[in-house]
Coordinates of C-alpha atoms in Angstrom, one line a residue:
Chain A
X1 CA 26.7 19.2 30.3
X2 CA 29.4 17.0 28.9
X3 CA 29.1 15.3 25.5
X4 CA 28.3 11.9 27.1
X5 CA 25.8 13.5 29.5
X6 CA 23.9 15.2 26.7
X7 CA 24.0 12.1 24.4
X8 CA 22.6 10.1 27.3
X9 CA 19.9 12.7 28.0
X10 CA 18.9 12.6 24.3
X11 CA 18.8 8.8 24.3
X12 CA 16.6 8.7 27.4
X13 CA 14.2 11.3 26.0
X14 CA 14.0 9.3 22.7
X15 CA 13.3 6.1 24.6
X16 CA 10.4 7.7 26.5
X17 CA 9.0 9.0 23.2
X18 CA 9.4 5.5 21.7
X19 CA 7.5 4.0 24.7
X20 CA 4.7 6.5 24.2
X21 CA 4.5 6.0 20.4
X22 CA 4.2 2.2 20.8
X23 CA 1.4 2.2 23.3
X24 CA -1.9 0.9 21.9
X25 CA -5.4 -0.1 23.2
X26 CA -5.0 -3.3 21.0
X27 CA -2.0 -4.6 22.9
X28 CA -4.1 -7.1 25.0
X29 CA -5.9 -8.5 21.9
X30 CA -2.8 -9.3 19.8
X31 CA 0.2 -8.9 22.0
X32 CA 3.0 -10.5 19.8
X33 CA 3.4 -7.7 17.3
X34 CA 3.7 -5.0 20.1
X35 CA 6.2 -7.2 22.0
X36 CA 8.3 -7.7 18.9
X37 CA 8.2 -4.0 18.0
X38 CA 9.2 -3.0 21.5
X39 CA 11.9 -5.6 21.6
X40 CA 13.8 -4.0 18.8
X41 CA 12.9 -0.4 19.3
X42 CA 13.7 -0.4 23.0
X43 CA 16.5 -2.9 22.8
X44 CA 19.5 -0.6 23.2
X45 CA 21.3 1.3 20.5
X46 CA 23.1 4.6 20.7
X47 CA 20.2 6.8 19.4
X48 CA 22.7 8.7 17.2
X49 CA 20.1 9.8 14.6
X50 CA 17.5 11.1 17.1
X51 CA 20.3 12.8 19.1
X52 CA 21.4 14.7 16.0
X53 CA 17.9 15.7 15.3
X54 CA 17.3 17.0 18.8
X55 CA 20.6 18.8 18.9
X56 CA 20.1 20.5 15.5
X57 CA 16.7 21.5 16.7
X58 CA 18.4 23.0 19.8
X59 CA 21.2 24.9 18.0
X60 CA 18.5 26.3 15.6
X61 CA 16.7 27.8 18.5
X62 CA 14.0 25.2 19.0
X63 CA 12.9 23.1 22.0
X64 CA 14.2 19.5 21.7
X65 CA 11.3 18.2 23.8
X66 CA 8.8 19.3 21.2
X67 CA 10.7 17.6 18.4
X68 CA 10.5 14.2 20.2
X69 CA 7.8 12.7 18.0
X70 CA 10.1 13.2 15.0
X71 CA 13.1 11.9 16.9
X72 CA 11.2 8.7 17.8
X73 CA 9.9 8.4 14.2
X74 CA 13.5 8.6 12.8
X75 CA 14.6 6.0 15.3
X76 CA 11.7 3.7 14.4
X77 CA 12.6 3.9 10.7
X78 CA 16.2 3.0 11.6
X79 CA 15.0 0.1 13.7
X80 CA 12.6 -1.3 11.1
X81 CA 15.5 -1.3 8.6
X82 CA 17.6 -3.3 11.0
X83 CA 14.9 -5.9 11.6
X84 CA 14.3 -6.4 7.9
X85 CA 18.1 -6.4 7.1
X86 CA 18.6 -9.2 9.6
X87 CA 16.0 -11.5 8.1
X88 CA 17.1 -14.9 6.8
X89 CA 16.5 -13.8 3.2
X90 CA 18.6 -10.6 3.7
X91 CA 21.7 -10.7 5.8
X92 CA 20.6 -13.7 7.9
X93 CA 21.9 -12.3 11.2
X94 CA 21.4 -14.0 14.5
X95 CA 22.6 -11.2 16.7
X96 CA 22.0 -7.5 16.9
X97 CA 23.3 -5.3 19.6
X98 CA 24.4 -8.4 21.4
X99 CA 20.9 -9.9 21.6
X100 CA 19.1 -12.4 19.3
X101 CA 17.7 -10.7 16.3
X102 CA 13.9 -10.1 16.1
X103 CA 13.1 -13.1 13.9
X104 CA 15.2 -15.4 16.1
X105 CA 12.9 -14.5 19.0
X106 CA 9.5 -13.9 17.4
X107 CA 9.8 -15.9 14.2
X108 CA 10.1 -14.5 10.6
X109 CA 6.4 -13.7 10.0
X110 CA 6.2 -11.5 13.1
X111 CA 9.6 -9.9 12.4
X112 CA 8.5 -8.8 8.9
X113 CA 5.3 -7.4 10.4
X114 CA 7.1 -5.8 13.4
X115 CA 9.4 -4.0 10.9
X116 CA 6.4 -2.9 8.9
X117 CA 4.7 -1.8 12.1
X118 CA 7.6 0.4 13.3
X119 CA 8.0 1.9 9.8
X120 CA 4.3 2.7 9.8
X121 CA 4.3 4.0 13.4
X122 CA 6.9 6.5 12.4
X123 CA 4.5 8.2 10.1
X124 CA 1.6 7.8 12.4
X125 CA 3.6 9.6 15.1
X126 CA 4.7 12.5 12.9
X127 CA 1.2 13.0 11.4
X128 CA -0.6 12.8 14.7
X129 CA -2.9 15.8 15.0
X130 CA -1.4 16.5 18.5
X131 CA 1.9 17.5 16.9
X132 CA 0.1 20.6 15.5
X133 CA 0.1 22.0 19.0
X134 CA 3.8 22.6 18.7
X135 CA 4.4 23.0 15.0
X136 CA 2.6 24.4 12.0
X137 CA 1.2 22.0 9.4
X138 CA 3.8 23.3 6.9
X139 CA 6.6 22.5 9.3
X140 CA 5.3 19.0 10.1
X141 CA 5.0 18.3 6.3
X142 CA 8.5 19.5 5.6
X143 CA 10.1 17.5 8.4
X144 CA 8.1 14.3 7.7
X145 CA 8.9 14.8 4.0
X146 CA 12.6 14.8 4.7
X147 CA 12.3 11.4 6.5
X148 CA 10.1 9.9 3.8
X149 CA 12.5 10.8 1.0
X150 CA 15.6 9.8 3.0
X151 CA 14.2 6.3 3.8
X152 CA 12.9 5.4 0.3
X153 CA 14.1 4.0 -3.0
X154 CA 16.2 7.0 -3.6
X155 CA 17.6 6.9 -0.1
X156 CA 18.1 4.1 2.4
X157 CA 16.0 1.4 0.6
X158 CA 17.9 2.3 -2.5
X159 CA 21.2 1.7 -0.7
X160 CA 19.9 -1.7 0.4
X161 CA 18.9 -2.5 -3.2
X162 CA 22.3 -1.3 -4.6
X163 CA 23.9 -3.5 -1.9
X164 CA 21.9 -6.6 -3.1
X165 CA 22.6 -5.7 -6.8
X166 CA 26.4 -5.6 -6.1
X167 CA 26.6 -8.7 -4.0
X168 CA 29.4 -11.0 -5.0
X169 CA 31.2 -8.4 -7.1
X170 CA 33.8 -5.8 -6.2
X171 CA 32.4 -2.4 -6.9
X172 CA 34.5 0.7 -7.5
X173 CA 35.2 3.3 -4.8
X174 CA 32.7 5.9 -6.0
X175 CA 29.9 3.3 -6.1
X176 CA 30.8 2.1 -2.5
X177 CA 30.6 5.8 -1.5
X178 CA 27.2 6.1 -3.1
X179 CA 26.0 2.9 -1.5
X180 CA 27.0 4.0 2.0
X181 CA 25.6 7.5 1.5
X182 CA 22.3 6.0 0.5
X183 CA 22.2 3.1 3.0
X184 CA 23.3 4.9 6.2
X185 CA 24.1 8.5 5.2
X186 CA 20.6 9.6 4.1
X187 CA 18.9 8.8 7.4
X188 CA 21.7 10.6 9.3
X189 CA 21.3 13.6 7.0
X190 CA 17.5 13.5 7.5
X191 CA 18.1 13.9 11.3
X192 CA 20.0 17.1 10.6
X193 CA 17.5 18.4 8.1
X194 CA 14.5 17.6 10.4
X195 CA 16.3 19.2 13.4
X196 CA 16.9 22.5 11.6
X197 CA 13.3 22.5 10.2
X198 CA 11.8 21.9 13.6
X199 CA 14.2 24.3 15.3
X200 CA 12.8 27.0 13.0
X201 CA 16.0 27.8 11.2
X202 CA 15.9 26.1 7.8
X203 CA 17.3 28.7 5.4
X204 CA 19.3 27.3 2.5
X205 CA 22.7 28.2 4.1
X206 CA 21.8 26.6 7.4
X207 CA 20.5 23.4 5.7
X208 CA 23.6 23.2 3.6
X209 CA 25.9 23.4 6.6
X210 CA 23.8 20.8 8.5
X211 CA 23.8 18.5 5.5
X212 CA 27.5 18.8 4.9
X213 CA 28.2 18.0 8.6
X214 CA 25.9 15.0 8.5
X215 CA 27.2 13.7 5.2
X216 CA 30.9 13.9 6.3
X217 CA 30.2 12.5 9.7
X218 CA 28.1 9.6 8.4
X219 CA 30.8 8.6 5.9
X220 CA 33.6 9.0 8.4
X221 CA 31.7 6.8 10.8
X222 CA 31.1 4.1 8.2
X223 CA 34.8 4.0 7.2
X224 CA 35.9 3.9 10.8
X225 CA 33.4 1.0 11.3
X226 CA 34.9 -0.9 8.4
X227 CA 38.4 -0.3 9.9
X228 CA 37.3 -1.5 13.3
X229 CA 36.0 -4.6 11.6
X230 CA 39.3 -5.6 10.1
X231 CA 41.6 -4.2 12.8
X232 CA 39.4 -5.7 15.5
X233 CA 40.0 -9.1 13.8
X234 CA 43.7 -8.9 14.3
X235 CA 43.3 -8.7 18.0
X236 CA 40.5 -11.2 18.1
X237 CA 41.6 -13.8 15.7
X238 CA 45.3 -12.9 15.1
X239 CA 44.5 -12.5 11.4
X240 CA 46.5 -9.9 9.4
X241 CA 44.5 -7.1 7.8
X242 CA 42.7 -8.1 4.6
X243 CA 43.0 -11.8 5.1
X244 CA 39.3 -12.2 5.4
X245 CA 37.9 -15.2 3.7
X246 CA 34.9 -13.3 2.6
X247 CA 36.2 -10.8 0.0
X248 CA 33.0 -10.8 -2.0
X249 CA 31.8 -7.6 -0.2
X250 CA 33.7 -4.4 -1.0
X251 CA 34.7 -2.3 2.1
X252 CA 36.6 0.9 2.2
X253 CA 39.8 -0.8 3.6
X254 CA 39.7 -3.5 1.0
X255 CA 39.5 -0.8 -1.8
X256 CA 41.7 1.9 -0.4
X257 CA 43.9 0.2 2.2
X258 CA 43.9 0.9 6.0
X259 CA 46.3 3.8 5.9
X260 CA 44.3 5.8 3.3
X261 CA 41.2 5.0 5.3
X262 CA 42.5 6.4 8.5
X263 CA 43.5 9.6 6.7
X264 CA 40.1 9.8 5.1
X265 CA 38.3 9.5 8.4
X266 CA 40.4 12.4 9.7
X267 CA 39.6 14.5 6.6
X268 CA 35.9 13.9 6.8
X269 CA 35.8 14.5 10.5
X270 CA 37.6 17.8 10.1
X271 CA 35.2 18.7 7.3
X272 CA 32.2 18.0 9.5
X273 CA 33.7 20.2 12.2
X274 CA 34.3 23.0 9.7
X275 CA 30.8 22.8 8.4
X276 CA 29.2 23.0 11.8
X277 CA 31.0 26.3 12.6
X278 CA 28.0 27.9 10.9
X279 CA 26.0 27.3 14.1
X280 CA 26.9 29.6 17.0
X281 CA 26.5 26.9 19.7
X282 CA 28.3 24.1 17.9
X283 CA 30.5 22.6 20.7
X284 CA 28.4 19.4 21.1
X285 CA 28.2 18.7 17.4
X286 CA 32.0 19.2 16.9
X287 CA 32.8 17.0 19.9
X288 CA 30.4 14.4 18.6
X289 CA 32.2 14.3 15.2
X290 CA 35.5 13.5 17.0
X291 CA 33.9 11.1 19.4
X292 CA 32.1 9.1 16.7
X293 CA 35.3 8.0 15.1
X294 CA 37.2 7.5 18.4
X295 CA 37.6 3.9 19.5
X296 CA 35.5 4.5 22.6
X297 CA 32.2 4.9 20.7
Chain B
X1 CA -21.0 7.2 -17.5
X2 CA -21.9 3.7 -16.5
X3 CA -20.5 2.1 -13.3
X4 CA -18.0 0.1 -15.3
X5 CA -16.9 3.0 -17.4
X6 CA -16.2 5.1 -14.3
X7 CA -14.5 2.3 -12.4
X8 CA -12.3 1.8 -15.5
X9 CA -11.5 5.5 -15.8
X10 CA -10.5 5.7 -12.1
X11 CA -8.3 2.6 -12.5
X12 CA -6.5 4.1 -15.5
X13 CA -6.0 7.4 -13.7
X14 CA -4.6 5.6 -10.7
X15 CA -2.3 3.6 -12.9
X16 CA -0.9 6.7 -14.5
X17 CA -0.3 8.2 -11.1
X18 CA 1.4 5.0 -9.9
X19 CA 3.7 5.1 -13.0
X20 CA 4.6 8.7 -12.2
X21 CA 5.2 8.0 -8.5
X22 CA 7.6 5.1 -9.2
X23 CA 9.8 7.1 -11.6
X24 CA 13.3 7.7 -10.3
X25 CA 16.7 9.0 -11.5
X26 CA 18.3 6.0 -9.8
X27 CA 16.5 3.4 -11.8
X28 CA 19.5 2.8 -14.2
X29 CA 21.9 2.4 -11.2
X30 CA 20.0 -0.3 -9.3
X31 CA 17.1 -1.5 -11.5
X32 CA 15.9 -4.6 -9.7
X33 CA 14.0 -2.8 -6.9
X34 CA 12.2 -0.5 -9.3
X35 CA 11.3 -3.5 -11.6
X36 CA 10.0 -5.4 -8.6
X37 CA 7.9 -2.5 -7.3
X38 CA 6.4 -1.8 -10.7
X39 CA 5.7 -5.5 -11.3
X40 CA 3.3 -5.6 -8.3
X41 CA 2.0 -2.1 -8.4
X42 CA 1.2 -2.1 -12.1
X43 CA 0.3 -5.8 -12.3
X44 CA -3.5 -5.5 -12.5
X45 CA -5.9 -5.3 -9.7
X46 CA -9.3 -3.7 -9.5
X47 CA -8.1 -0.4 -7.9
X48 CA -11.2 -0.5 -5.6
X49 CA -9.6 1.5 -2.8
X50 CA -8.3 4.4 -5.0
X51 CA -11.6 4.4 -6.9
X52 CA -13.5 4.9 -3.6
X53 CA -11.1 7.7 -2.7
X54 CA -11.5 9.5 -6.0
X55 CA -15.3 9.1 -6.0
X56 CA -15.7 10.4 -2.5
X57 CA -13.5 13.3 -3.4
X58 CA -15.9 13.9 -6.4
X59 CA -19.2 13.6 -4.5
X60 CA -17.7 16.0 -1.8
X61 CA -17.2 18.6 -4.5
X62 CA -13.5 18.1 -5.2
X63 CA -11.5 17.3 -8.3
X64 CA -10.5 13.6 -8.5
X65 CA -7.5 14.5 -10.7
X66 CA -6.0 16.5 -7.8
X67 CA -6.4 13.7 -5.4
X68 CA -4.4 11.2 -7.5
X69 CA -1.2 11.3 -5.4
X70 CA -3.3 10.1 -2.5
X71 CA -5.1 7.5 -4.6
X72 CA -1.7 6.2 -5.8
X73 CA -0.5 6.2 -2.2
X74 CA -3.4 4.2 -0.9
X75 CA -2.9 1.6 -3.7
X76 CA 0.8 1.4 -3.0
X77 CA 0.1 0.6 0.7
X78 CA -2.4 -2.1 -0.4
X79 CA 0.1 -3.5 -2.9
X80 CA 3.0 -3.6 -0.4
X81 CA 0.8 -5.5 2.1
X82 CA 0.0 -8.1 -0.6
X83 CA 3.8 -8.5 -1.4
X84 CA 4.6 -9.1 2.3
X85 CA 1.6 -11.3 2.8
X86 CA 2.6 -13.6 0.0
X87 CA 6.2 -14.1 1.4
X88 CA 7.2 -17.7 2.2
X89 CA 7.3 -16.8 6.0
X90 CA 3.7 -15.4 5.8
X91 CA 1.1 -17.1 3.5
X92 CA 3.7 -18.5 1.1
X93 CA 1.7 -17.9 -2.0
X94 CA 3.0 -18.6 -5.5
X95 CA 0.3 -16.7 -7.4
X96 CA -1.4 -13.3 -7.1
X97 CA -3.8 -11.9 -9.6
X98 CA -3.0 -14.9 -11.8
X99 CA 0.7 -14.1 -12.0
X100 CA 3.7 -15.4 -10.0
X101 CA 4.1 -13.5 -6.7
X102 CA 6.8 -10.9 -6.3
X103 CA 9.2 -13.1 -4.4
X104 CA 8.8 -15.9 -7.0
X105 CA 10.0 -13.6 -9.7
X106 CA 12.5 -11.4 -7.9
X107 CA 13.6 -13.5 -4.9
X108 CA 12.7 -13.0 -1.3
X109 CA 15.2 -10.3 -0.4
X110 CA 14.1 -8.0 -3.3
X111 CA 10.4 -8.7 -2.5
X112 CA 10.8 -7.6 1.1
X113 CA 12.5 -4.5 -0.1
X114 CA 10.0 -3.8 -2.9
X115 CA 7.2 -4.0 -0.3
X116 CA 9.1 -1.6 2.0
X117 CA 9.8 0.7 -1.0
X118 CA 6.1 0.9 -2.1
X119 CA 5.1 1.5 1.5
X120 CA 7.6 4.3 1.7
X121 CA 6.8 5.7 -1.7
X122 CA 3.2 6.1 -0.5
X123 CA 4.3 8.7 2.1
X124 CA 6.8 10.3 -0.2
X125 CA 4.1 10.9 -2.7
X126 CA 1.6 12.4 -0.3
X127 CA 4.2 14.5 1.4
X128 CA 5.7 15.8 -1.8
X129 CA 5.8 19.6 -1.7
X130 CA 4.2 19.7 -5.2
X131 CA 0.9 18.5 -3.5
X132 CA 0.7 21.8 -1.8
X133 CA -0.2 23.4 -5.1
X134 CA -3.6 21.7 -4.8
X135 CA -4.2 21.3 -1.1
X136 CA -3.4 23.2 2.1
X137 CA -0.8 21.7 4.4
X138 CA -3.6 20.9 7.0
X139 CA -5.6 19.0 4.4
X140 CA -2.5 17.0 3.3
X141 CA -1.7 16.2 6.9
X142 CA -5.2 15.1 7.7
X143 CA -5.5 12.8 4.6
X144 CA -2.0 11.3 5.0
X145 CA -2.8 10.8 8.7
X146 CA -5.9 8.7 7.9
X147 CA -3.8 6.4 5.8
X148 CA -1.0 6.1 8.3
X149 CA -3.4 5.1 11.1
X150 CA -5.4 2.8 8.9
X151 CA -2.3 0.9 7.8
X152 CA -0.7 0.5 11.1
X153 CA -0.7 -1.7 14.2
X154 CA -4.1 -0.5 15.1
X155 CA -5.3 -1.1 11.6
X156 CA -4.2 -3.3 8.7
X157 CA -0.9 -4.5 10.2
X158 CA -2.9 -5.2 13.4
X159 CA -5.3 -7.4 11.4
X160 CA -2.3 -9.3 10.0
X161 CA -1.0 -9.7 13.5
X162 CA -4.3 -10.9 14.9
X163 CA -4.5 -13.4 12.0
X164 CA -1.1 -14.8 12.9
X165 CA -2.0 -14.9 16.6
X166 CA -5.2 -16.9 15.8
X167 CA -3.7 -19.4 13.4
X168 CA -4.7 -23.0 13.9
X169 CA -7.6 -22.1 16.3
X170 CA -11.2 -21.3 15.6
X171 CA -11.9 -17.8 16.7
X172 CA -15.4 -16.6 17.6
X173 CA -17.5 -14.5 15.2
X174 CA -16.9 -11.2 16.8
X175 CA -13.2 -11.7 16.6
X176 CA -13.4 -12.7 13.0
X177 CA -15.4 -9.5 12.3
X178 CA -12.7 -7.5 14.1
X179 CA -9.9 -9.3 12.2
X180 CA -11.5 -8.5 8.8
X181 CA -12.3 -4.9 9.8
X182 CA -8.7 -4.4 10.6
X183 CA -7.1 -6.4 7.9
X184 CA -9.1 -5.2 4.9
X185 CA -11.8 -2.8 6.3
X186 CA -9.4 -0.1 7.6
X187 CA -7.8 0.6 4.3
X188 CA -11.2 0.7 2.5
X189 CA -12.4 3.1 5.1
X190 CA -9.3 5.2 4.8
X191 CA -10.1 5.7 1.1
X192 CA -13.5 7.1 2.0
X193 CA -12.1 9.3 4.7
X194 CA -9.3 10.6 2.5
X195 CA -11.7 11.2 -0.4
X196 CA -14.1 13.4 1.8
X197 CA -11.1 15.3 3.2
X198 CA -9.6 16.0 -0.2
X199 CA -13.0 16.9 -1.6
X200 CA -13.3 19.6 1.0
X201 CA -16.3 18.2 2.8
X202 CA -15.2 16.4 6.0
X203 CA -17.7 17.5 8.6
X204 CA -18.5 14.9 11.3
X205 CA -21.8 13.8 9.7
X206 CA -20.3 13.4 6.2
X207 CA -17.3 11.4 7.6
X208 CA -19.6 9.2 9.6
X209 CA -21.8 8.4 6.5
X210 CA -18.7 7.7 4.4
X211 CA -17.2 5.5 7.1
X212 CA -20.4 3.5 7.6
X213 CA -20.7 3.0 3.9
X214 CA -17.0 1.8 3.6
X215 CA -17.3 -0.4 6.7
X216 CA -20.4 -2.2 5.6
X217 CA -19.2 -2.5 2.0
X218 CA -15.8 -3.9 3.1
X219 CA -17.4 -6.5 5.4
X220 CA -20.0 -7.5 2.8
X221 CA -17.3 -7.9 0.2
X222 CA -15.2 -10.0 2.5
X223 CA -18.1 -12.4 3.4
X224 CA -19.0 -12.7 -0.3
X225 CA -15.4 -13.5 -1.0
X226 CA -15.5 -16.3 1.6
X227 CA -18.7 -17.6 0.1
X228 CA -17.3 -17.6 -3.4
X229 CA -14.4 -19.6 -2.1
X230 CA -16.5 -22.5 -0.8
X231 CA -19.3 -22.3 -3.3
X232 CA -16.8 -22.0 -6.1
X233 CA -15.3 -25.2 -4.8
X234 CA -18.6 -27.1 -5.4
X235 CA -18.5 -26.3 -9.0
X236 CA -14.8 -26.8 -9.4
X237 CA -14.2 -29.9 -7.2
X238 CA -17.7 -31.2 -6.6
X239 CA -17.2 -30.9 -2.9
X240 CA -20.1 -30.0 -0.7
X241 CA -20.0 -26.8 1.3
X242 CA -17.8 -27.0 4.4
X243 CA -16.0 -30.1 3.4
X244 CA -12.7 -28.3 3.2
X245 CA -9.8 -30.2 4.5
X246 CA -8.3 -27.0 6.0
X247 CA -10.7 -26.1 8.8
X248 CA -8.0 -24.5 10.8
X249 CA -8.8 -21.0 9.5
X250 CA -12.1 -19.5 10.6
X251 CA -14.2 -18.1 7.7
X252 CA -17.7 -16.5 7.9
X253 CA -19.4 -19.5 6.2
X254 CA -17.6 -22.0 8.5
X255 CA -18.8 -20.0 11.6
X256 CA -22.3 -18.9 10.4
X257 CA -23.3 -21.2 7.6
X258 CA -23.8 -20.2 4.0
X259 CA -27.4 -19.2 4.3
X260 CA -26.8 -16.7 7.1
X261 CA -23.8 -15.3 5.2
X262 CA -25.9 -14.6 2.1
X263 CA -28.4 -12.8 4.2
X264 CA -25.7 -10.8 6.0
X265 CA -24.1 -9.8 2.7
X266 CA -27.5 -8.4 1.6
X267 CA -28.0 -6.6 5.0
X268 CA -24.6 -5.0 4.9
X269 CA -25.0 -4.0 1.3
X270 CA -28.3 -2.4 2.0
X271 CA -26.8 -0.6 5.0
X272 CA -24.0 0.8 2.8
X273 CA -26.5 2.0 0.3
X274 CA -28.6 3.7 3.1
X275 CA -25.5 5.4 4.5
X276 CA -24.5 6.8 1.2
X277 CA -27.8 8.6 0.7
X278 CA -26.2 11.4 2.7
X279 CA -24.4 12.4 -0.5
X280 CA -26.6 14.1 -3.2
X281 CA -24.8 12.4 -6.1
X282 CA -24.6 8.9 -4.7
X283 CA -25.6 6.7 -7.7
X284 CA -22.1 5.4 -8.4
X285 CA -21.4 4.5 -4.8
X286 CA -24.8 2.8 -4.4
X287 CA -24.3 0.8 -7.6
X288 CA -20.8 -0.1 -6.6
X289 CA -22.1 -1.6 -3.3
X290 CA -24.4 -3.9 -5.3
X291 CA -21.8 -4.7 -7.9
X292 CA -19.1 -5.6 -5.4
X293 CA -21.1 -8.5 -4.1
X294 CA -22.4 -9.6 -7.5
X295 CA -20.8 -12.6 -8.9
X296 CA -19.6 -10.6 -11.9
X297 CA -17.0 -8.6 -9.9

């Protein structure tokens, strides 16, 4: 299987699991919230986080199919965070993945609730008694615990809060690193941790390798994203790098310059690839690290 | 111990547990989110839900102190739902428990995040590995699962969604019952279910008795609340019952009339007291049912 084929297979599996997780006998009675939740959860997206979870499960000797409730949960947490981020009181975005944002389609009240609902469904899905057919209660607790901590005030929500706190001022490089690690890194790392745990190989050394891979990959991806933002602008608007009117938000290129950023992306990608050598069957994960920072992703 | 003394003791225990759950090494780095979360979580409130959880734990033979992470989690879920309900795009309320609402003090963006953060912290607290010192992984999973299902799209969030869907139209009595059962009843019931589970006595008959008690008590409390709303108005504004300008929202008195509502409150309270006879040591729970619908609560 090529990288793209496997990524595609993981995305399809995750989407089926999301469909199943969002089914409810109450859908006919109050349809709007279910529609809104589906709209965002099934509205495209690369399914990077669940794919990492499923692949780490596989390379740790587990069966990715069994880990699907957790992959869907991870993606629901990611999706809820996007819905709430896009709200008028937050980033006030009209478009997400090329489609109108949730609140643009369903209104703000339903969008807040749909976010809450997806967040909640993540835990319902992981804590469903049916999951105990495939995993011990200890394993379920450990995997769900990784997600809970990664998504919270000392993880993703913390990153959002730090972002709000630092609005309008230029923060130093180390704080920008911390912000990105919290805001996007934690959830990517949770995918790796959950995958190893569900795959049945979660000794300290294995977890450390998986975490280092996820951390480096997440940061590389974020810096590349920042680079694409400004270098994309040159093509689109003919603006030179760094001429953005909105300089209030610190980005890696604005702090370090584009050249240093390109080098950093390479270093971090190489570090991710080195880390993942710990796993015997690491070809997909290594290829993925390169692919994520290629302009084709 | 009198009813009030025990209620007070449970409230204090819950508040200490909330304090502990909200501590974080990141508080100095981005203080606003922690302040906002504490403001609502520790800003008063009767702690009815955690008190039920702790008392059901006790009457089932467990140690309430050990159940505190779950009591705090239940209260955090309740608190987050109030913060999000009060948002301008939802009920747009300026006051809660006599104090300015969260978004009035911290702004909408931080209020959305603080709600998310409390919700998340509920699961972090229940899934903390330290909890395994007092409960088996199976018990933790079962208790946390009750809360997850009660709070979700087929529970509390579903009630909110149904409420939004039915805005501006008069809904029939059975739908109003369903709405209230979902919106407030589910979380009260979860307290009873979690308490029995953590107390180590969660056979089908016991759970059924606890659920019937919580269901009747929750509904009685809601109807009494509706009654106080309109009958309070007579004293305060000299308006006759039912003269409210805002008739767009269905309430029990507007559908059934005050007299039938008073009778229903009595019937439901009696039913709750009958249900709880299942437990040998039920004096507190029976007294509580009477107290909740007394005008002193």
